[in-house]
Amino acid sequence: MNKIVSIAIKDFKLLIRNRSALFWNIMFPLLIMLLFVAIFGRQTPITINVGIIDQDNDLLSETFIEALNSSNLTRVLMFNNKIDAEEAISSQEIEAYIIIPGGFTSNLTSGRNTYVDIYVDMSNPDTTQITEGLLREFVSRFNEIIREKWIEYSEQYFPPHVISYIYSFAKPINASIHEAEAGPRVGYKEYIISGMIGYGFLFSALASATNVIVKEKEEKTIKRIKLSKANPWDILIGKTIAILFNLYLYIGIMLGIAYLLLKPEIYWNIPQILFLSLLGGLGGIAIGLILSILSESPEAASGASISIAVFLQFFIGLYFPIEFLPEYLQIVSNILPFTIIVNVLRDTMLYNIPLFSFLNMILIVLLFDVALYLLGSMIYLMKIQREEV
Amino acid sequence: MVLQMKKEAIRIERLKKYYNNKPVLEDINLVIYEEEIFGLLGPNGAGKSTLMECIVGLRPYDYGEVYIDGESLGYRGNNIKEKIGFVPQDPLLYDDLTVEENIRFFASMYDVPKNLVKNRIDLLTNWLNMHEFINKKVKILSGGQKRRAGIAVSLIHEPDILILDEPTTGLDPNIRREFWNIIKKLNEDGKTIVISTHYMEEADELCERVGIINDGKILDIDAPIELKRRYGGSIKIVIHVRTRFLEKALEALAEYNAELHIDRIIIPDRDESDISEIKKYLLANDIIPESIEVKMPTLEDVFIHLTGRRLGDNE
Ligand SMILES: Nc1ncnc2c1ncn2[C@@H]1O[C@H](COP(=O)(O)OP(=O)(O)O)[C@@H](O)[C@H]1O
Ligand SMILES: [Mg+2]
């Protein structure tokens, strides 16, 4: 036990005294985070995205949607229910959504009034005004068209000037504006913070694990440890603890700086964040361990683990949603446990979804971690005993 | 007659080690006694490091057995680990830790009780004169300081047997002498010392017994004085002249039984009293010698006699 603690402390000291590792593991991701937020976090929408929940699914509701979509100022996204639409508001995918009730077409075609409910994201005063005005304007234009239809139709029965007079007061569609019950704002800064924790899985855990194991071999200090009374499990567990501390150090600094500089509106469910980070970190350590044993030379191992970390950062949804990737790459992304953990972290921080909702995903990742870690340990133990160092 | 029974510290029996089917150690048989300083003298590539790392258990061997205090190394229990201190050729310390942090770390690896560590570090610091750099990171130390730190680390668990692999290679001659004193003192404290070297003076000055090793074979083992008596020849005169005069000088000194030894001329069985006469002879033949000196037999001579080659880069 004493030896494990000593090895953990020793390796942690070595990790944080290594200037270049410190740069790549802490400074660099911080810069990335601030830079990406500066670039992507400020975009004001050029078009207004409007969600539609169409409960009518008939001729006029479709005409309504088409008309809305053909405008340069608005883009339509379809939703099946209010929950999805609210979520899209939270993640700023849409600025508003409209519910078209059942009977919309049949009411209008039989000359009866109907209504639409418009829910507007009111958290951003700049866009609220524009969105509200735009949608009111659209509904009133649509009303005019309907009115004309009604007049055309009624002309068979009444003199035209009477009809226009009567219908000038009519409002075929009544729009009522509501405030969307959106959760906290999900801007890019809120989005990227969970991604930056995922960065730690790749660099502070995966790449550092390879580095810590390989360095001992490269500098041959492993000889002295092998001479001593420490056994290989002491080495492995000690190093694992050191790397987890390294990861938590990074996460702490990253969240602290994000909190101070970006003031993100996220749920600070620290225990859940730390637990999920443990899962991601262990996965990274397991892969790093395996890389350190499989490669012939220390340089090859370090090179391989850095390349893998650099490559994976674009495939596990750190900086942008994996939906941005081509479909065949999304398949790869989706089976990576890091992607799962980053997603769960995001749901935790953005929507405060409790851990048990992800139970099966967490079990899968845990299984992956344990299997890979044990496999790596077995090979490591065999090699260290047999190998000349 | 008093029969003095010396206790065995290390026994090596019929040890063989191959790399890619090429023998690197061939049938090594060796006994090292408690409280002696034993030297392994041989040139680079002789197999010194390989043999030492086999003894401490860092390298597996293909045949034979090593016993430490009568216990087979094969098991390598903690018992044996506690008894042995190994000072590798490179210090093998953590560059980004201070000397003290390194020592404390390895103290913990040997389960040295915490309350003893501070005391031992103070003793070692005094004794190896490490005050100046005990709290400095290893990466900024000089070669000699690193070696001293390495020795301190290897001693923190107070082993009975200390095995040092070329501890003075590459150090200044004066600093080398300091190390000899350190090693002698350790031996006076009752430690068994095994040291490898390719410096004949080091083996001669330090070791009670020396094993001459070349090409993975131990050619003979004995006290330096015995080895010199057996193989070193007698007192002789060594003459250095310019290379172009070698031939001529050899002719001129023919009646002294002068022999050519690589780049120098050697006249066997002569001492100081003959020097002036030899000098006259050379000058008479228009040869100006660069140096003429009397030479006692050395372990280098022993090595040349046994192998037909020089030990190598002796400064
Ligand atoms: N790991 C190794 N693989 C192959 N050959 C080796 C290895 N280690 C040492 N040797 C060879 O074994 C011989 C003895 O080396 P070594 O024990 O280092 O000699 P010394 O310490 O006396 O200089 C050399 O010929 C060296 O090339
Ligand atoms: Mg050597």
XYZ file of C-alpha atoms and ligand atoms in Angstrom:
732
model
C 0.000 0.000 0.000
C 2.803 2.386 0.973
C 4.572 1.560 -2.239
C 1.507 2.228 -4.362
C 1.093 5.628 -2.743
C 4.780 6.434 -3.197
C 4.687 5.429 -6.859
C 1.524 7.474 -7.383
C 3.065 10.558 -5.771
C 6.321 10.119 -7.643
C 4.629 9.770 -11.037
C 2.259 12.641 -10.333
C 5.227 14.870 -9.489
C 6.990 13.804 -12.666
C 3.878 14.516 -14.720
C 3.363 18.008 -13.394
C 7.060 18.848 -13.568
C 7.178 17.935 -17.229
C 6.818 21.319 -18.909
C 5.889 20.123 -22.362
C 3.315 17.642 -21.092
C 1.878 20.406 -18.937
C 1.510 22.617 -21.977
C -0.207 20.027 -24.120
C -2.337 18.668 -21.314
C -3.490 21.918 -19.762
C -2.493 25.126 -21.521
C -3.288 23.962 -25.017
C -6.844 22.728 -24.357
C -7.582 25.925 -22.439
C -6.484 27.944 -25.431
C -8.582 25.742 -27.721
C -11.613 26.226 -25.520
C -11.274 30.011 -25.365
C -10.493 30.263 -29.047
C -13.395 28.092 -30.178
C -15.801 29.933 -27.924
C -14.548 33.213 -29.334
C -15.074 31.962 -32.868
C -18.297 29.998 -32.641
C -19.893 31.370 -29.512
C -20.865 34.766 -30.921
C -22.796 33.872 -34.032
C -26.103 35.725 -34.221
C -28.569 33.915 -36.401
C -29.045 35.204 -39.946
C -32.117 33.101 -40.526
C -34.557 32.254 -37.835
C -35.080 28.575 -37.289
C -38.656 27.699 -36.542
C -39.841 24.368 -35.287
C -43.209 23.058 -36.386
C -45.365 20.500 -34.659
C -48.002 19.640 -37.219
C -50.988 17.966 -35.601
C -53.160 18.596 -38.664
C -51.161 17.030 -41.467
C -53.548 18.259 -44.086
C -53.567 20.470 -47.147
C -53.505 23.886 -45.486
C -51.097 23.014 -42.696
C -48.698 21.864 -45.398
C -49.270 25.062 -47.344
C -48.565 26.985 -44.150
C -45.299 25.140 -43.575
C -44.203 25.499 -47.188
C -44.873 29.195 -47.110
C -42.872 29.556 -43.932
C -40.035 27.535 -45.352
C -39.917 29.407 -48.664
C -39.175 32.652 -46.872
C -35.508 33.620 -46.844
C -35.775 34.703 -43.265
C -37.006 31.481 -41.772
C -36.066 27.837 -41.919
C -38.420 25.136 -40.790
C -37.553 22.105 -38.681
C -40.213 19.509 -37.962
C -40.813 18.080 -34.500
C -43.106 15.371 -33.261
C -43.769 16.703 -29.811
C -43.283 19.601 -27.463
C -40.464 17.981 -25.487
C -38.223 17.677 -28.526
C -39.053 21.185 -29.589
C -38.245 22.567 -26.137
C -34.943 20.721 -26.192
C -34.166 22.295 -29.544
C -34.889 25.684 -28.025
C -32.479 24.931 -25.184
C -29.728 23.940 -27.526
C -30.464 26.999 -29.673
C -31.270 24.924 -32.696
C -34.501 26.905 -33.101
C -35.627 30.284 -31.914
C -39.334 29.422 -31.811
C -41.795 26.676 -32.584
C -45.356 26.643 -33.789
C -48.008 24.088 -32.953
C -50.578 23.648 -35.718
C -53.659 22.095 -34.131
C -55.717 19.251 -35.557
C -58.652 20.462 -37.663
C -56.627 23.426 -38.965
C -57.455 22.662 -42.615
C -61.024 21.497 -42.144
C -61.904 24.574 -40.066
C -60.442 26.989 -42.546
C -61.982 25.314 -45.583
C -65.384 25.408 -43.973
C -65.004 29.067 -43.115
C -64.408 28.637 -39.427
C -61.668 30.293 -37.436
C -58.750 28.396 -36.067
C -55.533 29.200 -34.171
C -51.799 28.444 -33.917
C -49.717 28.495 -30.752
C -46.340 30.159 -31.172
C -43.703 29.497 -28.548
C -40.797 31.906 -28.615
C -37.456 31.653 -26.889
C -37.506 34.800 -24.780
C -34.145 34.384 -23.116
C -32.345 36.406 -25.728
C -33.901 39.862 -26.035
C -32.222 40.561 -29.388
C -33.699 37.592 -31.162
C -37.018 37.509 -29.270
C -38.254 40.737 -30.850
C -37.237 39.773 -34.333
C -38.683 36.297 -34.058
C -41.952 37.423 -32.588
C -42.416 40.204 -35.157
C -41.468 37.939 -38.001
C -43.909 35.212 -37.044
C -46.786 37.620 -36.367
C -46.180 39.158 -39.761
C -46.157 35.766 -41.384
C -49.420 34.693 -39.803
C -51.141 37.903 -40.815
C -49.945 37.486 -44.428
C -51.229 33.949 -44.393
C -54.515 35.235 -43.046
C -54.804 37.556 -46.025
C -54.403 34.682 -48.431
C -57.055 32.685 -46.622
C -59.354 35.676 -46.601
C -59.015 36.035 -50.342
C -59.912 32.396 -50.775
C -62.915 32.894 -48.575
C -63.983 35.942 -50.621
C -63.552 34.065 -53.914
C -65.671 31.317 -52.548
C -68.394 33.582 -51.124
C -68.718 35.711 -54.268
C -71.056 33.132 -55.662
C -73.539 34.091 -53.022
C -72.988 37.755 -52.057
C -72.101 40.998 -53.770
C -68.307 41.537 -53.575
C -68.225 44.830 -51.654
C -70.326 43.328 -48.875
C -68.044 40.348 -48.601
C -64.774 42.308 -48.395
C -66.319 44.508 -45.775
C -67.403 41.589 -43.644
C -64.177 39.635 -44.027
C -61.926 42.609 -43.379
C -62.683 42.057 -39.702
C -62.190 38.301 -39.839
C -59.060 36.653 -38.564
C -59.093 33.127 -39.948
C -56.041 32.131 -37.893
C -55.569 33.440 -34.432
C -51.934 33.458 -33.347
C -51.214 33.412 -29.666
C -47.645 33.977 -28.549
C -46.248 32.058 -25.593
C -42.897 31.975 -23.914
C -41.044 28.735 -24.554
C -40.201 26.996 -21.306
C -36.639 26.523 -22.342
C -34.095 25.249 -19.838
C -30.801 27.044 -19.380
C -29.197 28.545 -22.424
C -27.091 26.137 -24.367
C -24.654 28.235 -26.240
C -21.446 27.023 -27.775
C -19.567 27.697 -24.550
C -21.918 25.434 -22.631
C -21.574 22.855 -25.361
C -17.787 22.796 -25.514
C -17.137 22.512 -21.770
C -18.195 18.882 -21.590
C -16.109 18.345 -24.716
C -13.067 19.773 -23.002
C -13.424 17.206 -20.236
C -13.356 14.608 -23.006
C -10.105 16.157 -24.242
C -8.658 15.135 -20.881
C -9.558 11.488 -21.496
C -7.398 11.536 -24.597
C -4.438 13.604 -23.459
C -4.283 13.746 -19.654
C -5.233 10.060 -19.472
C -4.518 8.091 -22.650
C -1.385 9.842 -23.899
C -0.037 10.425 -20.367
C -0.503 6.761 -19.475
C 1.638 5.652 -22.374
C 4.161 8.345 -21.559
C 4.448 7.457 -17.884
C 4.917 3.751 -18.530
C 7.238 4.135 -21.464
C 9.410 6.761 -19.812
C 10.252 4.486 -16.915
C 11.484 1.948 -19.422
C 13.278 4.454 -21.591
C 15.168 5.984 -18.678
C 15.664 2.472 -17.283
C 14.560 3.571 -13.811
C 12.303 0.525 -14.040
C 15.489 -1.471 -13.339
C 15.762 0.053 -9.895
C 12.096 -0.581 -9.218
C 12.425 -4.197 -10.325
C 15.362 -4.615 -7.958
C 13.287 -3.297 -5.088
C 10.490 -4.984 -3.202
C 7.783 -3.308 -5.286
C 5.799 -5.749 -7.394
C 4.352 -5.064 -10.834
C 0.830 -4.487 -9.470
C 2.219 -1.736 -7.215
C 3.706 -0.103 -10.289
C 0.547 -0.402 -12.353
C -1.898 0.777 -9.718
C 0.414 3.551 -8.531
C 0.742 4.861 -12.055
C -2.999 4.595 -12.673
C -3.698 6.702 -9.595
C -1.103 9.282 -10.656
C -2.709 9.606 -14.060
C -6.201 9.937 -12.608
C -4.923 12.748 -10.397
C -3.387 14.307 -13.456
C -6.748 14.102 -15.213
C -8.624 15.586 -12.273
C -6.072 18.365 -11.992
C -6.735 19.232 -15.611
C -10.506 19.026 -15.219
C -10.350 21.202 -12.108
C -8.282 23.882 -13.791
C -10.383 23.720 -16.945
C -13.727 23.991 -15.157
C -12.366 26.725 -12.890
C -11.187 28.835 -15.781
C -14.357 28.153 -17.746
C -16.388 29.250 -14.725
C -14.428 32.449 -14.264
C -14.015 33.514 -17.870
C -17.010 32.084 -19.695
C -19.674 32.045 -16.983
C -21.470 29.153 -18.620
C -25.010 28.321 -17.561
C -24.575 24.655 -16.791
C -25.523 22.381 -13.940
C -22.523 21.962 -11.652
C -23.301 18.422 -10.655
C -19.727 17.854 -9.522
C -20.051 14.284 -8.155
C -21.660 13.091 -11.364
C -19.071 14.929 -13.467
C -16.229 13.402 -11.451
C -17.687 9.927 -11.667
C -18.161 10.132 -15.421
C -14.626 11.505 -15.753
C -13.363 8.470 -13.874
C -15.023 6.210 -16.430
C -13.591 8.156 -19.346
C -10.187 8.400 -17.692
C -9.937 4.681 -16.989
C -10.782 3.927 -20.612
C -8.024 6.285 -21.703
C -5.530 4.743 -19.289
C -6.404 1.218 -20.460
C -5.803 2.129 -24.098
C -2.626 4.020 -23.196
C -1.366 1.015 -21.257
C -1.984 -1.348 -24.159
C -0.265 1.011 -26.585
C 2.753 1.202 -24.310
C 3.201 -2.566 -24.373
C 2.374 -3.310 -27.968
C 4.848 -0.913 -29.529
C 8.412 -2.035 -30.057
C 10.186 1.091 -28.922
C 9.307 3.805 -26.414
C 9.292 6.419 -29.181
C 6.896 4.358 -31.266
C 4.570 3.941 -28.305
C 4.535 7.655 -27.463
C 4.056 8.511 -31.115
C 1.181 6.074 -31.474
C -0.658 7.289 -28.403
C -0.293 10.985 -29.279
C -1.485 10.322 -32.834
C -4.479 8.404 -31.601
C -5.387 11.165 -29.156
C -4.977 13.876 -31.779
C -7.093 11.895 -34.226
C -9.826 10.840 -31.825
C -10.513 14.375 -30.606
C -12.485 15.031 -33.782
C -14.533 11.862 -33.564
C -15.940 11.831 -30.087
C -17.954 15.022 -30.196
C -15.598 17.295 -28.299
C -15.926 20.472 -30.343
C -18.985 19.867 -32.499
C -21.823 17.358 -32.597
C -20.891 14.084 -34.262
C -23.918 14.641 -36.538
C -21.577 16.970 -38.431
C -19.518 13.969 -39.481
C -20.342 11.912 -42.563
C -22.618 9.041 -41.726
C -20.027 6.264 -42.006
C -17.804 8.105 -39.526
C -20.690 8.603 -37.146
C -20.960 4.835 -36.889
C -17.347 4.704 -35.691
C -17.924 7.583 -33.298
C -20.959 6.002 -31.791
C -19.178 2.817 -30.754
C -16.351 4.691 -29.020
C -16.924 4.713 -25.274
C -15.451 8.222 -25.114
C -18.311 9.472 -27.303
C -20.814 7.906 -24.937
C -19.209 9.467 -21.869
C -18.894 12.891 -23.487
C -22.581 12.734 -24.418
C -23.618 11.704 -20.951
C -21.421 14.440 -19.485
C -23.125 16.927 -21.786
C -26.586 15.768 -20.749
C -25.470 16.039 -17.138
C -24.113 19.542 -17.460
C -26.792 20.927 -19.791
C -29.961 19.259 -18.555
C -28.978 17.845 -15.185
C -30.166 14.407 -16.192
C -29.505 11.994 -13.321
C -27.032 9.154 -13.613
C -29.542 6.299 -13.459
C -31.085 7.423 -16.739
C -27.876 6.315 -18.448
C -27.441 3.117 -16.515
C -27.049 0.759 -19.453
C -24.630 3.049 -21.272
C -22.572 3.413 -18.132
C -22.481 -0.341 -17.683
C -21.245 -0.793 -21.235
C -18.454 1.719 -20.728
C -17.550 0.238 -17.372
C -17.317 -3.205 -18.951
C -15.165 -1.823 -21.729
C -12.856 -0.106 -19.218
C -12.459 -3.118 -16.989
C -11.912 -5.573 -19.850
C -9.306 -3.393 -21.534
C -7.557 -2.495 -18.285
C -7.306 -6.119 -17.217
C -6.063 -7.178 -20.631
C -3.413 -4.445 -20.571
C -2.395 -5.328 -17.011
C -1.975 -9.006 -17.829
C 0.292 -8.303 -20.772
C 2.204 -5.723 -18.745
C 2.773 -8.104 -15.845
C 3.922 -10.880 -18.143
C 6.246 -8.608 -20.064
C 7.802 -6.892 -17.093
C 8.673 -10.182 -15.485
C 10.133 -11.757 -18.577
C 11.653 -8.809 -20.270
C 15.159 -7.560 -19.820
C 15.025 -3.902 -19.111
C 47.544 -23.742 11.641
C 44.429 -21.694 11.920
C 41.958 -22.475 9.239
C 40.079 -19.320 8.507
C 36.608 -20.102 7.229
C 35.422 -17.274 5.006
C 31.698 -17.146 4.498
C 30.355 -17.045 0.983
C 28.263 -14.045 0.002
C 27.730 -14.910 -3.646
C 28.271 -18.178 -5.434
C 27.945 -18.474 -9.186
C 27.941 -21.921 -10.719
C 28.324 -22.722 -14.394
C 26.483 -19.616 -15.470
C 25.777 -19.284 -19.175
C 24.021 -16.538 -21.056
C 23.356 -16.206 -24.755
C 22.162 -13.383 -26.960
C 20.834 -14.605 -30.288
C 22.656 -17.909 -29.815
C 25.905 -16.044 -29.291
C 27.453 -16.750 -25.899
C 27.958 -13.591 -23.847
C 28.804 -15.394 -20.614
C 30.444 -18.788 -20.886
C 30.517 -21.102 -17.934
C 31.160 -18.566 -15.184
C 32.176 -20.081 -11.842
C 32.844 -17.599 -9.109
C 32.668 -17.280 -5.361
C 32.654 -13.913 -3.618
C 33.249 -13.885 0.126
C 31.678 -11.774 2.772
C 33.337 -8.465 3.495
C 35.771 -8.570 0.620
C 36.154 -6.171 -2.283
C 35.988 -8.194 -5.414
C 36.785 -6.683 -8.799
C 35.782 -7.705 -12.279
C 38.408 -6.322 -14.637
C 37.822 -6.395 -18.353
C 37.467 -4.194 -21.414
C 34.224 -2.852 -22.861
C 32.017 -5.626 -24.114
C 33.691 -8.271 -21.932
C 30.398 -9.106 -20.247
C 30.816 -7.286 -16.923
C 27.434 -5.587 -16.921
C 25.712 -8.721 -18.135
C 27.260 -10.780 -15.342
C 26.394 -8.207 -12.685
C 22.813 -7.874 -13.830
C 22.520 -11.667 -13.819
C 23.767 -11.668 -10.236
C 21.230 -9.098 -9.056
C 18.400 -10.773 -10.948
C 17.791 -8.142 -13.613
C 18.638 -10.481 -16.474
C 17.582 -14.069 -16.811
C 20.359 -16.543 -17.640
C 20.218 -19.676 -19.725
C 22.148 -22.129 -17.596
C 23.675 -22.464 -14.149
C 22.700 -20.852 -10.895
C 23.457 -17.917 -8.649
C 23.247 -18.163 -4.855
C 23.100 -15.191 -2.528
C 23.955 -16.152 1.050
C 23.271 -19.732 0.083
C 19.823 -18.947 -1.259
C 19.122 -19.588 -4.926
C 18.459 -16.454 -6.908
C 15.758 -18.241 -8.883
C 13.203 -17.398 -6.212
C 14.287 -13.802 -5.749
C 12.363 -13.384 -2.562
C 12.333 -10.107 -0.661
C 15.032 -11.663 1.461
C 17.538 -11.434 -1.343
C 16.302 -8.059 -2.526
C 17.018 -6.587 0.894
C 20.547 -7.928 0.928
C 21.630 -6.517 -2.401
C 22.343 -2.957 -3.380
C 23.086 -2.409 -7.042
C 24.687 0.706 -8.488
C 24.078 0.560 -12.230
C 26.555 2.025 -14.660
C 24.204 4.950 -15.386
C 22.785 6.333 -12.145
C 19.163 5.599 -13.235
C 17.450 8.286 -11.183
C 14.401 10.427 -11.868
C 15.740 13.580 -13.486
C 12.788 15.726 -12.466
C 12.959 14.732 -8.796
C 15.484 16.096 -6.346
C 18.148 13.814 -4.929
C 16.293 13.593 -1.636
C 13.003 12.801 -3.366
C 14.741 10.038 -5.281
C 16.210 8.588 -2.096
C 12.886 8.786 -0.256
C 11.063 7.149 -3.118
C 13.372 4.157 -3.203
C 13.394 3.963 0.587
C 9.667 3.418 0.318
C 10.187 0.777 -2.399
C 12.275 -1.159 0.128
C 9.868 -0.627 3.008
C 12.423 1.322 5.022
C 10.495 2.569 8.063
C 9.653 6.285 7.742
C 11.267 7.183 11.073
C 14.626 5.796 9.924
C 14.707 7.445 6.527
C 15.499 10.993 7.678
C 18.396 9.791 9.762
C 19.816 7.675 6.994
C 19.529 10.493 4.480
C 21.467 12.777 6.840
C 24.160 10.151 7.268
C 24.456 9.519 3.543
C 24.475 13.256 2.806
C 27.368 13.798 5.187
C 29.173 10.812 4.157
C 28.892 11.192 0.389
C 29.253 14.959 0.778
C 25.974 15.739 -0.921
C 24.963 18.870 1.055
C 25.354 21.065 -1.970
C 22.921 19.205 -4.166
C 20.686 17.071 -1.945
C 17.740 19.368 -2.735
C 18.525 19.905 -6.386
C 16.887 18.131 -9.266
C 18.989 15.319 -10.639
C 18.931 16.722 -14.156
C 21.138 19.666 -13.237
C 23.826 17.649 -11.398
C 27.332 16.952 -12.686
C 28.361 13.421 -13.612
C 30.163 12.842 -10.314
C 27.249 14.241 -8.275
C 24.828 11.962 -10.081
C 27.005 8.959 -9.319
C 27.101 9.870 -5.644
C 23.346 10.308 -5.598
C 23.029 6.930 -7.309
C 25.155 5.296 -4.627
C 23.066 6.936 -1.903
C 19.886 5.553 -3.440
C 21.413 2.077 -3.632
C 22.435 2.240 0.028
C 19.220 3.530 1.587
C 17.996 0.040 2.483
C 21.394 -0.785 4.028
C 22.244 -3.833 1.931
C 24.990 -6.250 2.991
C 26.270 -6.624 -0.528
C 26.938 -3.661 -2.789
C 27.450 -4.308 -6.473
C 28.827 -1.385 -8.466
C 28.969 -1.452 -12.248
C 31.848 0.747 -13.435
C 31.153 3.410 -10.804
C 34.022 5.664 -11.898
C 33.966 5.346 -15.663
C 34.182 8.765 -17.257
C 35.044 10.608 -14.040
C 38.097 12.811 -13.475
C 41.060 10.947 -11.982
C 40.849 12.986 -8.706
C 37.151 12.366 -8.363
C 37.811 8.724 -9.086
C 40.081 8.655 -6.044
C 37.289 10.077 -3.897
C 35.104 7.224 -5.008
C 37.765 4.712 -4.102
C 37.814 6.127 -0.579
C 34.049 5.896 -0.399
C 34.130 2.269 -1.486
C 36.907 1.411 0.945
C 34.962 2.972 3.774
C 31.872 1.003 2.860
C 33.934 -2.145 2.974
C 35.377 -1.196 6.359
C 31.774 -0.889 7.541
C 31.389 -4.552 6.752
C 29.832 -4.522 3.309
C 30.736 -7.011 0.657
C 31.694 -5.104 -2.469
C 31.656 -6.275 -6.061
C 32.916 -3.718 -8.526
C 33.492 -3.879 -12.248
C 36.008 -1.704 -14.007
C 38.171 -1.415 -17.037
C 40.733 0.662 -15.147
C 43.570 -1.564 -13.986
C 44.670 0.950 -11.325
C 41.203 0.806 -9.832
C 41.218 -2.962 -9.569
C 44.771 -2.911 -8.247
C 44.178 -0.201 -5.659
C 40.798 -1.328 -4.392
C 40.294 -5.020 -4.734
C 41.394 -7.859 -2.557
C 40.697 -10.243 -5.387
C 40.230 -9.608 -9.073
C 38.590 -11.700 -11.765
C 39.952 -11.053 -15.232
C 37.062 -11.202 -17.676
C 37.236 -11.149 -21.452
C 34.790 -12.265 -24.124
C 32.394 -13.638 -21.540
C 34.973 -15.834 -19.868
C 36.697 -15.405 -16.525
C 40.342 -16.153 -17.241
C 41.694 -16.162 -13.694
C 40.772 -14.998 -10.222
C 43.221 -13.995 -7.534
C 44.695 -11.169 -5.499
C 46.234 -8.520 -7.790
C 49.695 -9.180 -6.445
C 49.392 -12.887 -7.201
C 48.088 -12.234 -10.692
C 50.959 -9.880 -11.377
C 53.463 -12.376 -10.041
C 51.932 -15.117 -12.142
C 51.457 -13.303 -15.438
C 52.868 -9.805 -15.204
C 56.504 -10.600 -15.776
C 59.248 -8.802 -13.914
C 60.298 -5.220 -13.529
C 61.068 -3.719 -16.917
C 62.031 -0.589 -18.680
C 59.600 0.980 -21.117
C 60.878 3.265 -23.844
C 58.812 5.582 -26.007
C 60.373 6.854 -29.228
C 58.965 8.373 -32.387
C 57.360 5.703 -34.524
C 59.913 6.125 -37.302
C 62.732 5.344 -34.860
C 61.118 2.193 -33.482
C 62.899 -0.166 -35.850
C 66.289 1.466 -35.350
C 65.928 1.588 -31.581
C 65.002 -2.057 -31.468
C 68.207 -2.910 -33.373
C 70.323 -0.690 -31.167
C 69.006 -2.340 -28.020
C 69.123 -5.880 -29.343
C 71.639 -7.050 -26.798
C 69.212 -6.011 -23.997
C 66.548 -8.372 -25.390
C 64.396 -5.383 -26.309
C 60.901 -6.280 -27.478
C 58.392 -4.292 -29.456
C 55.041 -3.983 -27.664
C 52.630 -2.337 -30.060
C 53.965 1.243 -29.876
C 56.675 0.992 -27.281
C 59.873 -0.862 -26.612
C 60.148 -2.993 -23.530
C 63.320 -4.250 -21.955
C 62.610 -7.016 -19.495
C 64.297 -7.618 -16.148
C 65.960 -4.225 -15.866
C 65.523 -1.450 -13.388
C 66.553 2.174 -12.707
C 70.244 1.379 -12.576
C 70.186 0.522 -16.264
C 68.486 3.653 -17.505
C 71.498 5.903 -18.045
C 73.333 3.238 -19.995
C 70.333 2.629 -22.269
C 69.959 6.329 -22.855
C 73.608 6.550 -23.966
C 73.071 3.704 -26.379
C 70.123 5.377 -27.996
C 71.795 8.770 -28.302
C 74.830 7.142 -29.847
C 72.507 5.879 -32.553
C 70.967 9.347 -33.046
C 67.720 8.326 -31.416
C 66.210 10.748 -28.941
C 63.824 8.882 -26.655
C 60.561 10.595 -25.677
C 60.542 8.825 -22.347
C 62.286 6.058 -20.529
C 60.728 4.688 -17.395
C 60.876 1.740 -15.071
C 57.699 -0.181 -14.919
C 56.510 -2.590 -12.295
C 54.226 -5.295 -13.632
C 50.604 -4.149 -13.734
C 47.256 -5.790 -14.199
C 47.420 -4.449 -17.732
C 50.397 -6.718 -18.284
C 48.410 -9.533 -16.775
C 45.590 -8.829 -19.151
C 47.892 -8.621 -22.155
C 49.499 -11.862 -21.142
C 46.156 -13.617 -20.767
C 44.401 -12.227 -23.840
C 47.014 -10.854 -26.192
C 45.252 -7.507 -26.191
C 45.242 -4.291 -24.190
C 42.549 -3.415 -21.699
C 41.591 -0.379 -23.717
C 41.156 3.272 -23.113
C 43.067 3.690 -19.893
C 43.651 7.357 -19.283
N 20.503 -6.801 -24.639
C 21.514 -7.284 -25.388
N 21.272 -7.863 -26.576
C 22.280 -8.353 -27.333
N 23.555 -8.314 -26.987
C 23.878 -7.756 -25.802
C 22.869 -7.220 -24.946
N 23.474 -6.715 -23.838
C 24.789 -6.953 -24.005
N 25.031 -7.565 -25.172
C 26.352 -7.982 -25.658
O 26.971 -8.705 -24.652
C 28.345 -8.393 -24.592
C 28.717 -7.970 -23.198
O 28.147 -6.706 -22.936
P 28.287 -6.015 -21.521
O 27.910 -6.982 -20.477
O 27.549 -4.751 -21.570
O 29.842 -5.732 -21.458
P 30.629 -4.760 -20.478
O 29.744 -4.325 -19.389
O 31.773 -5.570 -19.992
O 31.101 -3.619 -21.310
C 28.598 -7.356 -25.645
O 29.135 -7.989 -26.788
C 27.257 -6.791 -25.922
O 27.181 -6.389 -27.250
Mg 29.109 -2.390 -18.869
